[in-house]
Amino acid sequence: MKVAYITETWPPALNGAALAAARVVSHLRKRGHGVELIRPRLHMEDAGDTDTVTVPTMSVPMCADLRIGMPVGQHLIKRWRAARPDVVHVATQGPLGWSACNAARALDIPVTSDFRDRFDAPGGKVVAPLLRAYLRGFHNRTACTFVPTDEVAGQLSEQGFRNLVVSGRGVDTVAFSPYYRSESLRRHWDAIGPVVLYVGRLSEEKNLSALLDAYAAIRVAEPSARLVLVGEGPMRDVFEERCPDAIFTGHLSGSMLSACYASADMLLLPALAEGFGNVTLEAMASGLPVVAYDMGAAAMHIRNDVNGITVVPGDQYAFVRAAVALACDEPLRERLGAAACQTARAASWEHILMDFEQTLYANCASQSTASIGACPA
């Protein structure tokens, strides 16, 4: 296949969407497909390569540290007339993705898309319906939309989204493994008791009040517990004030991230708006028991009290109680962690990416998608 892959985010950005996009593109290229990557320009000197088109970026209102691609529809139409792809895959729904969808529709090229977040439209009574209508119109004018879980598929279907294909995410069990546990790192953390780990952005949308409450309760029951926070964000000041003994590692990747996971004793995942939650499988592959709300990757892969602990979404008291119980019970952590590792080993990226590839093939086979209609102007 000749695939045009459009994404608003790309490494070195440290988020699940960027890392998943890089993995998909790498898989397709290794399988012999020609992949034209279209992504935002990361810096002034970033010109990409012969298989990459970079576009100018703009900042997102109220998110100064986030930049997305500018719309370049006319440029893509000219480019794709000269070298037509078999299918266009739009991984993000921003201006760049919108313009790519429009360009593909204008040239009658099959389009597929990703919806990788939970459907919790922000903005209140005025903005939320407008955002919902935009997203529904965007995705319903693509041949199919890949979603991360059955839960998200159900939410979107109720809102009128069509042609949904569930395609989860996997985990690299070579990169994430109990093998990377480091006693020297634990000594550096001054870890005498259990190490409670959080990996993710330090921001309000991650429901970090539950994490703060859980750790405060853990310290009452187990004063030697230590909190390690991997990531950055606007709530770092709050954690520094309320958890002055916490370890702040900042953004980590590669072997340092692997060692952090494996050297901890449990992971707390308080988010209520995760489309999937890659950290769940990364922690499980590293031998950590996870406490999470029963949604996303946790709902797919955790069996309560078998290989982790899940609680009813939104029940913060239950989340705190579960976190305290796990922190105070080393045999329970060992039992759940060992089972979690076995579960993660069965969550192969290869199977997921092969299914994704086959769906692209199926859409290439269609003679025309004109009946689906044009993307919203």
Short mmCIF file of C-alpha atoms in Angstrom, two decimals:
data_model
loop_
_atom_site.label_atom_id
_atom_site.label_comp_id
_atom_site.label_asym_id
_atom_site.label_seq_id
_atom_site.Cartn_x
_atom_site.Cartn_y
_atom_site.Cartn_z
CA MET A 1 0.00 0.00 0.00
CA LYS A 2 0.85 3.67 -0.36
CA VAL A 3 -0.35 5.21 2.89
CA ALA A 4 -0.50 8.89 3.82
CA TYR A 5 -0.42 9.07 7.63
CA ILE A 6 -1.44 12.39 9.22
CA THR A 7 -0.79 13.19 12.87
CA GLU A 8 -0.73 16.37 14.96
CA THR A 9 1.71 14.86 17.48
CA TRP A 10 5.01 13.03 17.07
CA PRO A 11 8.06 12.16 19.19
CA PRO A 12 9.90 13.63 20.97
CA ALA A 13 6.50 14.61 22.37
CA LEU A 14 5.93 12.28 25.31
CA ASN A 15 2.29 11.27 25.05
CA GLY A 16 0.51 8.07 24.16
CA ALA A 17 -0.77 9.37 20.82
CA ALA A 18 2.70 10.42 19.63
CA LEU A 19 4.32 7.14 20.63
CA ALA A 20 1.49 5.08 19.13
CA ALA A 21 1.73 7.01 15.84
CA ALA A 22 5.47 6.36 15.64
CA ARG A 23 4.91 2.65 16.30
CA VAL A 24 2.22 2.37 13.61
CA VAL A 25 4.34 4.14 10.98
CA SER A 26 7.36 1.99 11.85
CA HIS A 27 5.27 -1.20 11.58
CA LEU A 28 3.84 -0.29 8.18
CA ARG A 29 7.26 0.62 6.79
CA LYS A 30 8.83 -2.58 8.07
CA ARG A 31 6.02 -4.49 6.35
CA GLY A 32 7.07 -2.94 3.04
CA HIS A 33 4.38 -0.30 2.66
CA GLY A 34 5.20 3.17 1.41
CA VAL A 35 4.25 5.56 4.21
CA GLU A 36 4.16 9.31 3.65
CA LEU A 37 4.19 10.88 7.12
CA ILE A 38 2.59 14.31 7.42
CA ARG A 39 3.16 15.96 10.80
CA PRO A 40 3.82 19.34 12.44
CA ARG A 41 7.28 20.89 12.15
CA LEU A 42 8.97 20.33 15.49
CA HIS A 43 11.49 23.20 15.19
CA MET A 44 12.75 25.66 12.58
CA GLU A 45 15.36 23.26 11.16
CA ASP A 46 13.04 20.26 11.08
CA ALA A 47 12.54 19.51 7.39
CA GLY A 48 11.71 15.83 7.84
CA ASP A 49 13.04 13.41 5.24
CA THR A 50 12.09 12.11 1.80
CA ASP A 51 9.10 10.25 3.27
CA THR A 52 8.01 13.03 5.66
CA VAL A 53 6.15 16.28 5.06
CA THR A 54 6.37 18.82 7.90
CA VAL A 55 3.90 21.68 8.20
CA PRO A 56 3.91 24.93 10.20
CA THR A 57 2.41 24.84 13.68
CA MET A 58 0.23 27.01 15.87
CA SER A 59 -0.36 27.06 19.62
CA VAL A 60 -3.54 25.77 21.23
CA PRO A 61 -5.54 28.32 23.28
CA MET A 62 -5.13 27.76 27.04
CA CYS A 63 -2.43 25.11 26.36
CA ALA A 64 0.72 27.14 25.76
CA ASP A 65 2.97 24.06 25.72
CA LEU A 66 0.92 22.31 23.02
CA ARG A 67 1.33 23.03 19.31
CA ILE A 68 -0.64 21.54 16.42
CA GLY A 69 -0.32 21.56 12.65
CA MET A 70 -1.72 24.28 10.42
CA PRO A 71 -4.25 23.30 7.69
CA VAL A 72 -2.50 22.64 4.36
CA GLY A 73 -5.32 21.27 2.20
CA GLN A 74 -4.32 22.86 -1.11
CA HIS A 75 -0.73 21.70 -0.72
CA LEU A 76 -1.89 18.13 -0.07
CA ILE A 77 -4.25 18.16 -3.05
CA LYS A 78 -1.37 19.22 -5.31
CA ARG A 79 0.95 16.65 -3.78
CA TRP A 80 -1.53 13.77 -3.94
CA ARG A 81 -2.47 14.54 -7.54
CA ALA A 82 1.18 14.04 -8.43
CA ALA A 83 1.65 10.95 -6.24
CA ARG A 84 -1.68 9.47 -5.18
CA PRO A 85 -1.80 7.38 -1.98
CA ASP A 86 -4.02 4.31 -1.77
CA VAL A 87 -5.43 5.38 1.57
CA VAL A 88 -5.18 8.38 3.89
CA HIS A 89 -5.17 7.73 7.63
CA VAL A 90 -5.94 10.72 9.85
CA ALA A 91 -4.76 10.04 13.39
CA THR A 92 -5.86 13.39 14.89
CA GLN A 93 -8.86 15.67 14.47
CA GLY A 94 -7.13 19.08 14.52
CA PRO A 95 -6.75 21.59 11.68
CA LEU A 96 -4.08 19.51 9.93
CA GLY A 97 -6.20 16.36 10.11
CA TRP A 98 -9.30 18.27 8.99
CA SER A 99 -7.52 19.69 5.93
CA ALA A 100 -6.05 16.29 5.02
CA CYS A 101 -9.51 14.72 5.21
CA ASN A 102 -10.89 17.43 2.93
CA ALA A 103 -8.05 16.96 0.45
CA ALA A 104 -8.52 13.20 0.32
CA ARG A 105 -12.27 13.54 -0.18
CA ALA A 106 -11.72 16.02 -3.00
CA LEU A 107 -9.54 13.45 -4.78
CA ASP A 108 -11.80 10.47 -3.93
CA ILE A 109 -9.09 8.75 -1.87
CA PRO A 110 -10.31 6.43 0.92
CA VAL A 111 -9.90 7.95 4.40
CA THR A 112 -9.74 6.26 7.80
CA SER A 113 -9.39 7.98 11.16
CA ASP A 114 -8.53 7.55 14.83
CA PHE A 115 -10.56 8.54 17.88
CA ARG A 116 -8.19 7.64 20.71
CA ASP A 117 -9.68 9.57 23.65
CA ARG A 118 -12.70 9.01 25.84
CA PHE A 119 -15.77 10.92 24.72
CA ASP A 120 -15.97 13.55 27.47
CA ALA A 121 -16.38 16.78 25.54
CA PRO A 122 -15.23 19.77 27.63
CA GLY A 123 -16.57 23.30 27.52
CA GLY A 124 -19.99 23.30 29.17
CA LYS A 125 -23.44 23.56 27.62
CA VAL A 126 -22.40 25.78 24.70
CA VAL A 127 -19.02 24.48 23.55
CA ALA A 128 -19.53 20.76 24.23
CA PRO A 129 -22.42 20.25 21.75
CA LEU A 130 -20.50 22.16 19.07
CA LEU A 131 -17.39 20.06 19.64
CA ARG A 132 -19.45 16.87 19.63
CA ALA A 133 -21.11 17.86 16.34
CA TYR A 134 -17.76 18.69 14.76
CA LEU A 135 -16.19 15.38 15.79
CA ARG A 136 -19.21 13.37 14.70
CA GLY A 137 -19.27 15.10 11.31
CA PHE A 138 -15.52 14.62 10.91
CA HIS A 139 -15.44 10.91 11.71
CA ASN A 140 -18.68 9.93 9.99
CA ARG A 141 -17.19 11.15 6.73
CA THR A 142 -14.32 8.70 6.94
CA ALA A 143 -14.68 5.08 5.88
CA CYS A 144 -14.01 3.84 9.43
CA THR A 145 -12.86 5.19 12.77
CA PHE A 146 -10.50 3.23 15.02
CA VAL A 147 -11.34 3.50 18.74
CA PRO A 148 -9.33 2.12 21.69
CA THR A 149 -11.96 0.18 23.66
CA ASP A 150 -15.47 -1.26 23.53
CA GLU A 151 -16.41 1.35 26.15
CA VAL A 152 -15.44 4.26 23.87
CA ALA A 153 -17.16 2.56 20.92
CA GLY A 154 -20.38 2.35 22.94
CA GLN A 155 -20.19 6.00 23.98
CA LEU A 156 -19.59 7.18 20.44
CA SER A 157 -22.28 4.93 18.96
CA GLU A 158 -24.84 6.43 21.34
CA GLN A 159 -23.82 9.86 20.07
CA GLY A 160 -24.38 8.92 16.42
CA PHE A 161 -20.85 7.96 15.37
CA ARG A 162 -20.75 5.23 12.70
CA ASN A 163 -18.30 2.69 11.24
CA LEU A 164 -16.35 2.17 14.47
CA VAL A 165 -13.55 -0.40 14.69
CA VAL A 166 -12.12 -1.31 18.11
CA SER A 167 -8.32 -1.36 17.94
CA GLY A 168 -6.55 -1.27 21.30
CA ARG A 169 -2.92 -0.75 22.13
CA GLY A 170 -0.25 -3.21 23.09
CA VAL A 171 2.91 -3.12 25.15
CA ASP A 172 6.58 -3.78 24.43
CA THR A 173 7.49 -6.49 26.93
CA VAL A 174 11.16 -6.17 26.05
CA ALA A 175 11.24 -2.48 26.98
CA PHE A 176 9.04 -2.97 30.08
CA SER A 177 9.94 -5.87 32.34
CA PRO A 178 10.68 -6.70 36.01
CA TYR A 179 14.23 -7.32 34.77
CA TYR A 180 14.95 -3.60 35.03
CA ARG A 181 14.34 -3.39 38.78
CA SER A 182 17.23 -1.44 40.31
CA GLU A 183 18.15 -1.54 43.97
CA SER A 184 20.55 1.35 43.44
CA LEU A 185 17.67 3.45 42.10
CA ARG A 186 15.57 2.54 45.13
CA ARG A 187 18.44 3.62 47.38
CA HIS A 188 18.59 6.89 45.47
CA TRP A 189 14.89 7.32 46.23
CA ASP A 190 15.60 6.49 49.89
CA ALA A 191 12.91 3.81 49.56
CA ILE A 192 12.52 2.04 52.87
CA GLY A 193 8.86 1.13 52.42
CA PRO A 194 6.64 0.71 49.36
CA VAL A 195 7.24 3.00 46.37
CA VAL A 196 4.00 4.42 44.97
CA LEU A 197 4.40 5.42 41.33
CA TYR A 198 2.49 7.83 39.09
CA VAL A 199 3.38 8.24 35.41
CA GLY A 200 1.70 10.97 33.38
CA ARG A 201 1.06 14.65 33.01
CA LEU A 202 0.74 16.61 36.26
CA SER A 203 -2.47 18.42 35.36
CA GLU A 204 -6.06 18.69 36.54
CA GLU A 205 -7.58 16.60 33.75
CA LYS A 206 -5.74 13.57 35.20
CA ASN A 207 -7.94 13.73 38.35
CA LEU A 208 -4.87 14.12 40.54
CA SER A 209 -6.93 15.04 43.60
CA ALA A 210 -7.55 11.30 43.95
CA LEU A 211 -3.81 10.66 43.82
CA LEU A 212 -3.12 13.31 46.47
CA ASP A 213 -5.82 11.92 48.76
CA ALA A 214 -4.64 8.36 48.24
CA TYR A 215 -1.02 9.17 49.05
CA ALA A 216 -1.99 11.19 52.13
CA ALA A 217 -3.98 8.20 53.39
CA ILE A 218 -1.14 5.80 52.55
CA ARG A 219 1.33 7.87 54.57
CA VAL A 220 -0.95 7.67 57.61
CA ALA A 221 -1.15 3.87 57.35
CA GLU A 222 2.41 3.31 56.07
CA PRO A 223 4.67 6.28 56.96
CA SER A 224 7.67 4.82 55.12
CA ALA A 225 5.90 4.90 51.74
CA ARG A 226 7.51 7.03 49.03
CA LEU A 227 5.78 8.76 46.09
CA VAL A 228 7.59 8.92 42.73
CA LEU A 229 6.10 11.17 40.03
CA VAL A 230 7.21 10.71 36.41
CA GLY A 231 6.09 13.61 34.23
CA GLU A 232 5.63 17.36 34.25
CA GLY A 233 2.72 19.78 34.24
CA PRO A 234 1.06 22.78 35.86
CA MET A 235 0.16 20.90 39.07
CA ARG A 236 3.78 20.22 40.02
CA ASP A 237 3.70 23.16 42.45
CA VAL A 238 0.68 21.64 44.20
CA PHE A 239 2.50 18.33 44.68
CA GLU A 240 5.66 20.04 45.88
CA GLU A 241 3.62 21.84 48.54
CA ARG A 242 1.46 18.89 49.65
CA CYS A 243 4.04 16.11 49.13
CA PRO A 244 7.41 17.72 49.89
CA ASP A 245 9.08 14.31 50.22
CA ALA A 246 7.96 13.11 46.77
CA ILE A 247 10.49 12.30 44.08
CA PHE A 248 10.02 14.33 40.87
CA THR A 249 11.81 12.75 37.92
CA GLY A 250 10.41 14.95 35.14
CA HIS A 251 9.83 13.37 31.73
CA LEU A 252 11.57 10.02 31.29
CA SER A 253 11.93 7.63 28.39
CA GLY A 254 13.93 4.58 27.39
CA SER A 255 15.87 2.66 30.00
CA MET A 256 15.28 5.26 32.72
CA LEU A 257 11.51 4.95 32.38
CA SER A 258 11.78 1.15 32.34
CA ALA A 259 13.85 1.22 35.55
CA CYS A 260 11.37 3.56 37.27
CA TYR A 261 8.46 1.24 36.56
CA ALA A 262 10.28 -1.93 37.61
CA SER A 263 11.79 -0.37 40.74
CA ALA A 264 8.46 0.80 42.14
CA ASP A 265 5.98 -1.38 44.04
CA MET A 266 2.60 -0.19 42.75
CA LEU A 267 1.08 2.25 40.25
CA LEU A 268 -1.83 4.59 40.94
CA LEU A 269 -3.82 5.64 37.87
CA PRO A 270 -6.49 8.17 39.00
CA ALA A 271 -7.51 9.45 35.54
CA LEU A 272 -11.19 9.45 34.64
CA ALA A 273 -10.82 10.60 31.03
CA GLU A 274 -8.26 8.26 29.47
CA GLY A 275 -9.06 6.86 26.04
CA PHE A 276 -6.83 3.88 26.77
CA GLY A 277 -4.05 4.52 29.27
CA ASN A 278 -0.76 3.07 27.97
CA VAL A 279 0.80 3.33 31.42
CA THR A 280 -1.49 0.56 32.64
CA LEU A 281 0.07 -2.07 30.40
CA GLU A 282 3.58 -0.66 30.83
CA ALA A 283 3.27 -0.99 34.60
CA MET A 284 1.76 -4.47 34.37
CA ALA A 285 4.55 -5.62 32.06
CA SER A 286 7.02 -4.30 34.65
CA GLY A 287 5.45 -6.48 37.35
CA LEU A 288 3.50 -3.72 39.11
CA PRO A 289 -0.02 -4.07 40.49
CA VAL A 290 -2.18 -1.16 39.34
CA VAL A 291 -5.01 0.63 41.15
CA ALA A 292 -7.28 2.28 38.57
CA TYR A 293 -10.85 3.12 37.74
CA ASP A 294 -12.61 0.41 35.76
CA MET A 295 -12.26 1.98 32.30
CA GLY A 296 -9.89 2.08 29.34
CA ALA A 297 -6.97 -0.31 29.45
CA ALA A 298 -7.75 -1.18 33.08
CA ALA A 299 -11.22 -2.44 32.13
CA MET A 300 -9.73 -4.46 29.26
CA HIS A 301 -6.79 -6.03 31.05
CA ILE A 302 -7.25 -5.92 34.84
CA ARG A 303 -9.29 -8.57 36.65
CA ASN A 304 -10.04 -7.13 40.06
CA ASP A 305 -8.04 -8.79 42.86
CA VAL A 306 -6.46 -11.16 40.32
CA ASN A 307 -3.87 -9.03 38.52
CA GLY A 308 -4.67 -5.56 39.85
CA ILE A 309 -7.41 -3.55 41.52
CA THR A 310 -10.19 -1.60 39.79
CA VAL A 311 -12.95 0.48 41.34
CA VAL A 312 -16.14 2.05 40.06
CA PRO A 313 -15.34 5.18 37.99
CA GLY A 314 -15.74 8.30 40.09
CA ASP A 315 -15.76 6.54 43.48
CA GLN A 316 -12.77 8.36 44.93
CA TYR A 317 -13.26 6.87 48.39
CA ALA A 318 -12.99 3.37 46.94
CA PHE A 319 -9.87 4.40 44.99
CA VAL A 320 -8.20 5.72 48.14
CA ARG A 321 -9.20 2.66 50.17
CA ALA A 322 -7.83 0.29 47.51
CA ALA A 323 -4.56 2.22 47.31
CA VAL A 324 -4.07 2.05 51.08
CA ALA A 325 -4.88 -1.66 51.21
CA LEU A 326 -2.34 -2.42 48.47
CA ALA A 327 0.38 -0.24 50.00
CA CYS A 328 0.02 -2.03 53.34
CA ASP A 329 0.06 -5.59 51.98
CA GLU A 330 3.34 -6.75 50.43
CA PRO A 331 2.18 -10.34 49.70
CA LEU A 332 -0.85 -8.92 47.88
CA ARG A 333 1.39 -6.66 45.79
CA GLU A 334 3.62 -9.59 44.87
CA ARG A 335 0.69 -11.81 43.90
CA LEU A 336 -1.07 -9.20 41.80
CA GLY A 337 2.17 -7.99 40.24
CA ALA A 338 3.20 -11.46 39.08
CA ALA A 339 -0.22 -12.05 37.52
CA ALA A 340 -0.15 -8.59 35.92
CA CYS A 341 3.16 -9.40 34.24
CA GLN A 342 1.71 -12.59 32.75
CA THR A 343 -1.32 -10.68 31.45
CA ALA A 344 0.84 -8.02 29.79
CA ARG A 345 2.93 -10.63 27.97
CA ALA A 346 -0.20 -11.69 26.10
CA ALA A 347 -0.98 -8.11 24.97
CA SER A 348 1.13 -8.13 21.83
CA TRP A 349 1.56 -5.09 19.59
CA GLU A 350 2.01 -7.42 16.62
CA HIS A 351 -1.58 -8.70 16.69
CA ILE A 352 -3.04 -5.21 17.07
CA LEU A 353 -0.96 -3.68 14.28
CA MET A 354 -1.65 -6.54 11.88
CA ASP A 355 -5.40 -6.03 12.37
CA PHE A 356 -4.95 -2.30 11.75
CA GLU A 357 -3.00 -3.04 8.59
CA GLN A 358 -5.68 -5.42 7.30
CA THR A 359 -8.39 -2.79 7.84
CA LEU A 360 -6.38 -0.33 5.75
CA TYR A 361 -6.12 -2.99 3.03
CA ALA A 362 -9.88 -3.44 3.07
CA ASN A 363 -10.43 0.26 2.56
CA CYS A 364 -7.90 0.42 -0.27
CA ALA A 365 -9.98 -2.19 -2.06
CA SER A 366 -13.05 0.05 -2.22
CA GLN A 367 -13.46 1.64 -5.66
CA SER A 368 -14.94 4.88 -4.38
CA THR A 369 -16.00 6.51 -1.12
CA ALA A 370 -17.83 9.42 -2.68
CA SER A 371 -21.13 8.28 -1.20
CA ILE A 372 -19.80 8.99 2.29
CA GLY A 373 -19.78 12.72 1.55
CA ALA A 374 -17.27 15.48 2.00
CA CYS A 375 -15.65 16.51 5.23
CA PRO A 376 -17.19 19.53 6.95
CA ALA A 377 -16.09 22.80 5.42
#
